[in-house]
């Protein structure tokens, strides 16, 4: 299937623990293209005391990558800029002041939590984004204790207005059997909204949307793949 989206990846070079240089970024983008991906939202980490790349550098790297990526697929690979924002008490202010970015200039925010964050904290941070006009997408919801152990909690977050993203490798089974079962449950119960590769590098945590799409089609059918990997993410980039 062509026209797929990857809404979560670390392909932007030299700004976090993702791609180390332009060559590695282009290798990853070419792989994405070969697997049918035509829209990639680049989401470098922002996390205090760990990843705090200066916005000027992020923007400069993005402009450069976009210029270089024209070589891939005669220009029909669209790149957008975003951020994987680690939850903090000042994230709304960060977004409002443009210190960090939403996804592709939309109201959608890819928000990451820590593994051990309490339900009450996650819920409060999600509501704070919603009340300020942002639409939170919970990044790799399969990773946190609070969400992994309680699907009902994920449903509550969705009912409040948040969306749920899990990683491609979780669906294809590369992140272990337990994670695969969890992914299947989310899909079957209609709780999944988005998938991202969360691709980091050429030799580890490789972007593998194609493998995920094939597995997803086997479990849920073609229409579902279209919904999760084209239609839903299309709403992020439509103007
Ligand atoms: Fe990520």
PDB file of C-alpha atoms and ligand atoms in Angstrom:
ATOM      1  CA  UNK A   1       0.000   0.000   0.000  1.00  0.00           C
ATOM      2  CA  UNK A   2       1.295   3.456  -0.889  1.00  0.00           C
ATOM      3  CA  UNK A   3       0.679   6.834   0.704  1.00  0.00           C
ATOM      4  CA  UNK A   4       1.406   5.615   4.245  1.00  0.00           C
ATOM      5  CA  UNK A   5       2.387   7.969   7.058  1.00  0.00           C
ATOM      6  CA  UNK A   6       5.053   7.693   9.714  1.00  0.00           C
ATOM      7  CA  UNK A   7       4.131  10.188  12.436  1.00  0.00           C
ATOM      8  CA  UNK A   8       6.851   9.317  14.969  1.00  0.00           C
ATOM      9  CA  UNK A   9      10.531   8.896  14.111  1.00  0.00           C
ATOM     10  CA  UNK A  10      14.003  10.153  14.922  1.00  0.00           C
ATOM     11  CA  UNK A  11      15.220  10.518  11.366  1.00  0.00           C
ATOM     12  CA  UNK A  12      16.188  14.194  11.677  1.00  0.00           C
ATOM     13  CA  UNK A  13      20.003  14.025  11.860  1.00  0.00           C
ATOM     14  CA  UNK A  14      22.207  15.091  14.748  1.00  0.00           C
ATOM     15  CA  UNK A  15      19.600  16.395  17.216  1.00  0.00           C
ATOM     16  CA  UNK A  16      18.892  13.441  19.537  1.00  0.00           C
ATOM     17  CA  UNK A  17      19.711   9.717  19.818  1.00  0.00           C
ATOM     18  CA  UNK A  18      18.332   9.124  16.312  1.00  0.00           C
ATOM     19  CA  UNK A  19      20.113   9.459  12.949  1.00  0.00           C
ATOM     20  CA  UNK A  20      23.737  10.539  13.401  1.00  0.00           C
ATOM     21  CA  UNK A  21      24.213  12.248  10.058  1.00  0.00           C
ATOM     22  CA  UNK A  22      22.559  13.137   6.769  1.00  0.00           C
ATOM     23  CA  UNK A  23      23.618   9.881   5.134  1.00  0.00           C
ATOM     24  CA  UNK A  24      21.914   7.819   7.820  1.00  0.00           C
ATOM     25  CA  UNK A  25      18.760   9.960   7.582  1.00  0.00           C
ATOM     26  CA  UNK A  26      18.564   9.509   3.836  1.00  0.00           C
ATOM     27  CA  UNK A  27      19.054   5.749   4.172  1.00  0.00           C
ATOM     28  CA  UNK A  28      16.132   5.609   6.600  1.00  0.00           C
ATOM     29  CA  UNK A  29      13.929   7.794   4.433  1.00  0.00           C
ATOM     30  CA  UNK A  30      14.686   5.633   1.383  1.00  0.00           C
ATOM     31  CA  UNK A  31      13.680   2.572   3.366  1.00  0.00           C
ATOM     32  CA  UNK A  32      10.445   4.257   4.392  1.00  0.00           C
ATOM     33  CA  UNK A  33       9.750   5.169   0.757  1.00  0.00           C
ATOM     34  CA  UNK A  34      10.351   1.611  -0.477  1.00  0.00           C
ATOM     35  CA  UNK A  35       7.796   0.387   2.060  1.00  0.00           C
ATOM     36  CA  UNK A  36       5.084   2.717   0.782  1.00  0.00           C
ATOM     37  CA  UNK A  37       5.551   5.637   3.174  1.00  0.00           C
ATOM     38  CA  UNK A  38       4.954   8.994   1.479  1.00  0.00           C
ATOM     39  CA  UNK A  39       4.567  11.279   4.516  1.00  0.00           C
ATOM     40  CA  UNK A  40       7.048  11.450   7.373  1.00  0.00           C
ATOM     41  CA  UNK A  41       6.644  13.661  10.423  1.00  0.00           C
ATOM     42  CA  UNK A  42      10.065  14.092  12.010  1.00  0.00           C
ATOM     43  CA  UNK A  43       9.752  14.064  15.783  1.00  0.00           C
ATOM     44  CA  UNK A  44      13.062  14.740  17.553  1.00  0.00           C
ATOM     45  CA  UNK A  45      13.016  14.257  21.316  1.00  0.00           C
ATOM     46  CA  UNK A  46      12.599  17.134  23.690  1.00  0.00           C
ATOM     47  CA  UNK A  47      13.239  16.068  27.250  1.00  0.00           C
ATOM     48  CA  UNK A  48      14.774  18.220  29.969  1.00  0.00           C
ATOM     49  CA  UNK A  49      18.314  17.314  30.965  1.00  0.00           C
ATOM     50  CA  UNK A  50      18.482  14.701  28.243  1.00  0.00           C
ATOM     51  CA  UNK A  51      17.556  16.103  24.841  1.00  0.00           C
ATOM     52  CA  UNK A  52      17.286  19.860  24.510  1.00  0.00           C
ATOM     53  CA  UNK A  53      18.392  20.649  20.959  1.00  0.00           C
ATOM     54  CA  UNK A  54      18.189  24.339  20.147  1.00  0.00           C
ATOM     55  CA  UNK A  55      15.183  25.112  17.930  1.00  0.00           C
ATOM     56  CA  UNK A  56      17.421  26.956  15.454  1.00  0.00           C
ATOM     57  CA  UNK A  57      19.436  23.779  14.943  1.00  0.00           C
ATOM     58  CA  UNK A  58      16.305  21.622  14.624  1.00  0.00           C
ATOM     59  CA  UNK A  59      14.903  23.971  11.985  1.00  0.00           C
ATOM     60  CA  UNK A  60      18.191  24.192  10.118  1.00  0.00           C
ATOM     61  CA  UNK A  61      18.553  20.394  10.026  1.00  0.00           C
ATOM     62  CA  UNK A  62      14.975  20.077   8.805  1.00  0.00           C
ATOM     63  CA  UNK A  63      15.489  22.517   5.920  1.00  0.00           C
ATOM     64  CA  UNK A  64      18.666  20.715   4.924  1.00  0.00           C
ATOM     65  CA  UNK A  65      17.098  17.251   5.098  1.00  0.00           C
ATOM     66  CA  UNK A  66      14.129  18.405   3.050  1.00  0.00           C
ATOM     67  CA  UNK A  67      16.470  19.684   0.342  1.00  0.00           C
ATOM     68  CA  UNK A  68      18.417  16.423   0.269  1.00  0.00           C
ATOM     69  CA  UNK A  69      15.315  14.210   0.372  1.00  0.00           C
ATOM     70  CA  UNK A  70      14.066  15.555  -2.965  1.00  0.00           C
ATOM     71  CA  UNK A  71      16.320  12.874  -4.486  1.00  0.00           C
ATOM     72  CA  UNK A  72      14.096  10.177  -3.011  1.00  0.00           C
ATOM     73  CA  UNK A  73      11.121   9.149  -5.126  1.00  0.00           C
ATOM     74  CA  UNK A  74      11.133  12.168  -7.472  1.00  0.00           C
ATOM     75  CA  UNK A  75       9.891  14.474  -4.775  1.00  0.00           C
ATOM     76  CA  UNK A  76       6.708  12.671  -3.739  1.00  0.00           C
ATOM     77  CA  UNK A  77       7.967  12.047  -0.215  1.00  0.00           C
ATOM     78  CA  UNK A  78       6.581  14.766   2.050  1.00  0.00           C
ATOM     79  CA  UNK A  79       8.478  15.730   5.178  1.00  0.00           C
ATOM     80  CA  UNK A  80       6.999  17.645   8.105  1.00  0.00           C
ATOM     81  CA  UNK A  81       8.479  18.797  11.377  1.00  0.00           C
ATOM     82  CA  UNK A  82       7.199  17.950  14.837  1.00  0.00           C
ATOM     83  CA  UNK A  83       8.509  16.880  18.213  1.00  0.00           C
ATOM     84  CA  UNK A  84       8.256  14.040  20.688  1.00  0.00           C
ATOM     85  CA  UNK A  85       7.620  16.092  23.760  1.00  0.00           C
ATOM     86  CA  UNK A  86       8.413  14.505  27.093  1.00  0.00           C
ATOM     87  CA  UNK A  87       5.731  15.495  29.548  1.00  0.00           C
ATOM     88  CA  UNK A  88       6.584  18.324  31.930  1.00  0.00           C
ATOM     89  CA  UNK A  89       4.743  20.921  33.962  1.00  0.00           C
ATOM     90  CA  UNK A  90       5.569  23.690  31.476  1.00  0.00           C
ATOM     91  CA  UNK A  91       4.843  21.866  28.223  1.00  0.00           C
ATOM     92  CA  UNK A  92       1.804  24.002  27.386  1.00  0.00           C
ATOM     93  CA  UNK A  93       3.879  27.161  27.776  1.00  0.00           C
ATOM     94  CA  UNK A  94       6.648  25.582  25.694  1.00  0.00           C
ATOM     95  CA  UNK A  95       4.204  24.925  22.863  1.00  0.00           C
ATOM     96  CA  UNK A  96       2.452  28.281  23.111  1.00  0.00           C
ATOM     97  CA  UNK A  97       5.723  30.183  22.954  1.00  0.00           C
ATOM     98  CA  UNK A  98       6.937  28.058  20.040  1.00  0.00           C
ATOM     99  CA  UNK A  99       9.860  26.720  22.014  1.00  0.00           C
ATOM    100  CA  UNK A 100       8.713  23.255  20.891  1.00  0.00           C
ATOM    101  CA  UNK A 101       6.524  22.163  18.025  1.00  0.00           C
ATOM    102  CA  UNK A 102       3.218  20.449  17.557  1.00  0.00           C
ATOM    103  CA  UNK A 103       3.001  17.892  14.723  1.00  0.00           C
ATOM    104  CA  UNK A 104       3.310  19.534  11.306  1.00  0.00           C
ATOM    105  CA  UNK A 105       1.941  22.847  12.533  1.00  0.00           C
ATOM    106  CA  UNK A 106      -1.346  21.231  13.617  1.00  0.00           C
ATOM    107  CA  UNK A 107      -2.973  21.161  17.069  1.00  0.00           C
ATOM    108  CA  UNK A 108      -1.776  17.555  17.580  1.00  0.00           C
ATOM    109  CA  UNK A 109       1.042  17.058  20.091  1.00  0.00           C
ATOM    110  CA  UNK A 110       3.026  13.832  20.398  1.00  0.00           C
ATOM    111  CA  UNK A 111       3.517  13.518  24.145  1.00  0.00           C
ATOM    112  CA  UNK A 112       5.730  10.997  25.867  1.00  0.00           C
ATOM    113  CA  UNK A 113       5.595   9.911  29.505  1.00  0.00           C
ATOM    114  CA  UNK A 114       7.995   8.074  31.789  1.00  0.00           C
ATOM    115  CA  UNK A 115       7.527   4.383  32.359  1.00  0.00           C
ATOM    116  CA  UNK A 116       6.562   4.808  35.995  1.00  0.00           C
ATOM    117  CA  UNK A 117       4.347   7.917  35.754  1.00  0.00           C
ATOM    118  CA  UNK A 118       1.171   7.644  37.817  1.00  0.00           C
ATOM    119  CA  UNK A 119      -2.243   7.560  36.165  1.00  0.00           C
ATOM    120  CA  UNK A 120      -3.240  10.758  37.965  1.00  0.00           C
ATOM    121  CA  UNK A 121      -0.224  12.628  36.555  1.00  0.00           C
ATOM    122  CA  UNK A 122      -0.803  11.350  33.000  1.00  0.00           C
ATOM    123  CA  UNK A 123      -4.473  12.279  33.152  1.00  0.00           C
ATOM    124  CA  UNK A 124      -3.783  15.749  34.542  1.00  0.00           C
ATOM    125  CA  UNK A 125      -1.145  16.496  31.870  1.00  0.00           C
ATOM    126  CA  UNK A 126      -3.443  15.237  29.096  1.00  0.00           C
ATOM    127  CA  UNK A 127      -6.297  17.420  30.339  1.00  0.00           C
ATOM    128  CA  UNK A 128      -4.017  20.431  30.568  1.00  0.00           C
ATOM    129  CA  UNK A 129      -3.093  20.060  26.884  1.00  0.00           C
ATOM    130  CA  UNK A 130      -6.745  19.612  25.917  1.00  0.00           C
ATOM    131  CA  UNK A 131      -7.882  22.651  27.897  1.00  0.00           C
ATOM    132  CA  UNK A 132      -5.328  24.755  26.100  1.00  0.00           C
ATOM    133  CA  UNK A 133      -6.563  23.731  22.669  1.00  0.00           C
ATOM    134  CA  UNK A 134      -4.008  21.028  21.901  1.00  0.00           C
ATOM    135  CA  UNK A 135      -4.817  17.438  20.932  1.00  0.00           C
ATOM    136  CA  UNK A 136      -2.518  15.018  22.736  1.00  0.00           C
ATOM    137  CA  UNK A 137      -1.347  11.832  21.068  1.00  0.00           C
ATOM    138  CA  UNK A 138       0.081   9.457  23.675  1.00  0.00           C
ATOM    139  CA  UNK A 139       3.400   8.251  22.224  1.00  0.00           C
ATOM    140  CA  UNK A 140       4.048   4.489  22.409  1.00  0.00           C
ATOM    141  CA  UNK A 141       1.258   3.808  24.904  1.00  0.00           C
ATOM    142  CA  UNK A 142       2.494   0.213  25.218  1.00  0.00           C
ATOM    143  CA  UNK A 143       5.529   1.378  27.216  1.00  0.00           C
ATOM    144  CA  UNK A 144       4.066   2.772  30.414  1.00  0.00           C
ATOM    145  CA  UNK A 145       3.055   0.771  33.444  1.00  0.00           C
ATOM    146  CA  UNK A 146      -0.104   2.834  33.892  1.00  0.00           C
ATOM    147  CA  UNK A 147      -1.409   2.185  30.375  1.00  0.00           C
ATOM    148  CA  UNK A 148      -0.028  -1.306  29.785  1.00  0.00           C
ATOM    149  CA  UNK A 149      -1.717  -2.722  32.811  1.00  0.00           C
ATOM    150  CA  UNK A 150      -5.068  -1.027  32.311  1.00  0.00           C
ATOM    151  CA  UNK A 151      -6.697  -0.716  28.898  1.00  0.00           C
ATOM    152  CA  UNK A 152      -9.700   0.919  30.545  1.00  0.00           C
ATOM    153  CA  UNK A 153      -7.417   3.824  31.509  1.00  0.00           C
ATOM    154  CA  UNK A 154      -6.460   4.256  27.851  1.00  0.00           C
ATOM    155  CA  UNK A 155     -10.145   4.287  26.971  1.00  0.00           C
ATOM    156  CA  UNK A 156     -10.708   7.028  29.546  1.00  0.00           C
ATOM    157  CA  UNK A 157      -7.923   9.118  28.043  1.00  0.00           C
ATOM    158  CA  UNK A 158      -9.511   8.673  24.619  1.00  0.00           C
ATOM    159  CA  UNK A 159     -12.921   9.630  25.960  1.00  0.00           C
ATOM    160  CA  UNK A 160     -11.341  12.808  27.344  1.00  0.00           C
ATOM    161  CA  UNK A 161     -10.080  13.646  23.825  1.00  0.00           C
ATOM    162  CA  UNK A 162      -6.610  12.147  23.571  1.00  0.00           C
ATOM    163  CA  UNK A 163      -5.409   9.753  20.880  1.00  0.00           C
ATOM    164  CA  UNK A 164      -3.319   6.621  21.198  1.00  0.00           C
ATOM    165  CA  UNK A 165      -0.146   5.795  19.265  1.00  0.00           C
ATOM    166  CA  UNK A 166       1.831   2.564  19.442  1.00  0.00           C
ATOM    167  CA  UNK A 167       5.039   1.579  17.693  1.00  0.00           C
ATOM    168  CA  UNK A 168       5.189  -0.371  14.440  1.00  0.00           C
ATOM    169  CA  UNK A 169       7.531  -2.974  15.950  1.00  0.00           C
ATOM    170  CA  UNK A 170       5.035  -3.666  18.729  1.00  0.00           C
ATOM    171  CA  UNK A 171       2.461  -4.719  16.151  1.00  0.00           C
ATOM    172  CA  UNK A 172       4.865  -6.757  14.027  1.00  0.00           C
ATOM    173  CA  UNK A 173       6.038  -8.647  17.108  1.00  0.00           C
ATOM    174  CA  UNK A 174       9.628  -7.389  17.230  1.00  0.00           C
ATOM    175  CA  UNK A 175       9.190  -5.944  20.712  1.00  0.00           C
ATOM    176  CA  UNK A 176       8.187  -9.232  22.285  1.00  0.00           C
ATOM    177  CA  UNK A 177       5.157 -11.441  22.625  1.00  0.00           C
ATOM    178  CA  UNK A 178       3.494  -9.552  25.478  1.00  0.00           C
ATOM    179  CA  UNK A 179       3.677  -6.265  23.601  1.00  0.00           C
ATOM    180  CA  UNK A 180       2.301  -7.925  20.468  1.00  0.00           C
ATOM    181  CA  UNK A 181      -0.706  -9.250  22.378  1.00  0.00           C
ATOM    182  CA  UNK A 182      -1.314  -5.827  23.900  1.00  0.00           C
ATOM    183  CA  UNK A 183      -1.241  -4.258  20.418  1.00  0.00           C
ATOM    184  CA  UNK A 184      -3.698  -6.838  19.118  1.00  0.00           C
ATOM    185  CA  UNK A 185      -6.069  -6.096  21.987  1.00  0.00           C
ATOM    186  CA  UNK A 186      -5.967  -2.355  21.289  1.00  0.00           C
ATOM    187  CA  UNK A 187      -6.702  -2.915  17.612  1.00  0.00           C
ATOM    188  CA  UNK A 188      -9.514  -5.394  18.228  1.00  0.00           C
ATOM    189  CA  UNK A 189     -11.125  -3.115  20.819  1.00  0.00           C
ATOM    190  CA  UNK A 190     -10.879  -0.043  18.587  1.00  0.00           C
ATOM    191  CA  UNK A 191      -8.609   1.885  20.938  1.00  0.00           C
ATOM    192  CA  UNK A 192      -5.704   2.443  18.549  1.00  0.00           C
ATOM    193  CA  UNK A 193      -5.520   5.680  16.538  1.00  0.00           C
ATOM    194  CA  UNK A 194      -1.970   6.002  15.189  1.00  0.00           C
ATOM    195  CA  UNK A 195       1.159   3.990  14.517  1.00  0.00           C
ATOM    196  CA  UNK A 196       4.684   5.356  14.236  1.00  0.00           C
ATOM    197  CA  UNK A 197       7.951   3.598  13.492  1.00  0.00           C
ATOM    198  CA  UNK A 198       9.839   5.359  16.310  1.00  0.00           C
ATOM    199  CA  UNK A 199      12.796   4.590  14.028  1.00  0.00           C
ATOM    200  CA  UNK A 200      16.139   5.726  15.397  1.00  0.00           C
ATOM    201  CA  UNK A 201      19.006   4.395  13.308  1.00  0.00           C
ATOM    202  CA  UNK A 202      20.243   2.326  10.404  1.00  0.00           C
ATOM    203  CA  UNK A 203      21.400  -0.552  12.575  1.00  0.00           C
ATOM    204  CA  UNK A 204      19.145  -0.382  15.632  1.00  0.00           C
ATOM    205  CA  UNK A 205      15.486   0.502  16.060  1.00  0.00           C
ATOM    206  CA  UNK A 206      15.161   0.645  12.279  1.00  0.00           C
ATOM    207  CA  UNK A 207      11.953   2.168  10.829  1.00  0.00           C
ATOM    208  CA  UNK A 208       9.782  -0.759   9.726  1.00  0.00           C
ATOM    209  CA  UNK A 209       6.348   0.523   8.780  1.00  0.00           C
ATOM    210  CA  UNK A 210       6.071  -1.994   5.902  1.00  0.00           C
ATOM    211  CA  UNK A 211       6.419  -5.022   8.137  1.00  0.00           C
ATOM    212  CA  UNK A 212       3.850  -3.580  10.532  1.00  0.00           C
ATOM    213  CA  UNK A 213       1.378  -2.813   7.721  1.00  0.00           C
ATOM    214  CA  UNK A 214       1.595  -6.423   6.501  1.00  0.00           C
ATOM    215  CA  UNK A 215       1.004  -7.810   9.983  1.00  0.00           C
ATOM    216  CA  UNK A 216      -1.817  -5.369  10.639  1.00  0.00           C
ATOM    217  CA  UNK A 217      -3.510  -6.325   7.380  1.00  0.00           C
ATOM    218  CA  UNK A 218      -3.348  -9.984   8.364  1.00  0.00           C
ATOM    219  CA  UNK A 219      -5.035  -9.306  11.704  1.00  0.00           C
ATOM    220  CA  UNK A 220      -7.439  -6.489  10.855  1.00  0.00           C
ATOM    221  CA  UNK A 221      -7.764  -6.275   7.050  1.00  0.00           C
ATOM    222  CA  UNK A 222      -6.838  -3.703   4.414  1.00  0.00           C
ATOM    223  CA  UNK A 223      -9.399  -1.055   5.344  1.00  0.00           C
ATOM    224  CA  UNK A 224      -8.039  -0.899   8.869  1.00  0.00           C
ATOM    225  CA  UNK A 225      -4.473  -0.390   7.599  1.00  0.00           C
ATOM    226  CA  UNK A 226      -5.747   2.479   5.481  1.00  0.00           C
ATOM    227  CA  UNK A 227      -7.513   4.019   8.468  1.00  0.00           C
ATOM    228  CA  UNK A 228      -4.541   3.846  10.841  1.00  0.00           C
ATOM    229  CA  UNK A 229      -1.671   4.522   8.448  1.00  0.00           C
ATOM    230  CA  UNK A 230      -3.310   6.932   5.972  1.00  0.00           C
ATOM    231  CA  UNK A 231      -6.695   8.396   6.980  1.00  0.00           C
ATOM    232  CA  UNK A 232      -6.085   9.200  10.664  1.00  0.00           C
ATOM    233  CA  UNK A 233      -2.629  10.724  10.175  1.00  0.00           C
ATOM    234  CA  UNK A 234      -3.942  12.542   7.117  1.00  0.00           C
ATOM    235  CA  UNK A 235      -6.027  14.628   9.516  1.00  0.00           C
ATOM    236  CA  UNK A 236      -2.821  15.905  11.106  1.00  0.00           C
ATOM    237  CA  UNK A 237      -1.410  17.289   7.889  1.00  0.00           C
ATOM    238  CA  UNK A 238      -4.607  18.475   6.194  1.00  0.00           C
ATOM    239  CA  UNK A 239      -5.119  22.218   6.149  1.00  0.00           C
TER     240      UNK A 239
HETATM  241 FE1  LIG B   1      10.362   8.288  19.936  1.00  0.00          FE
END
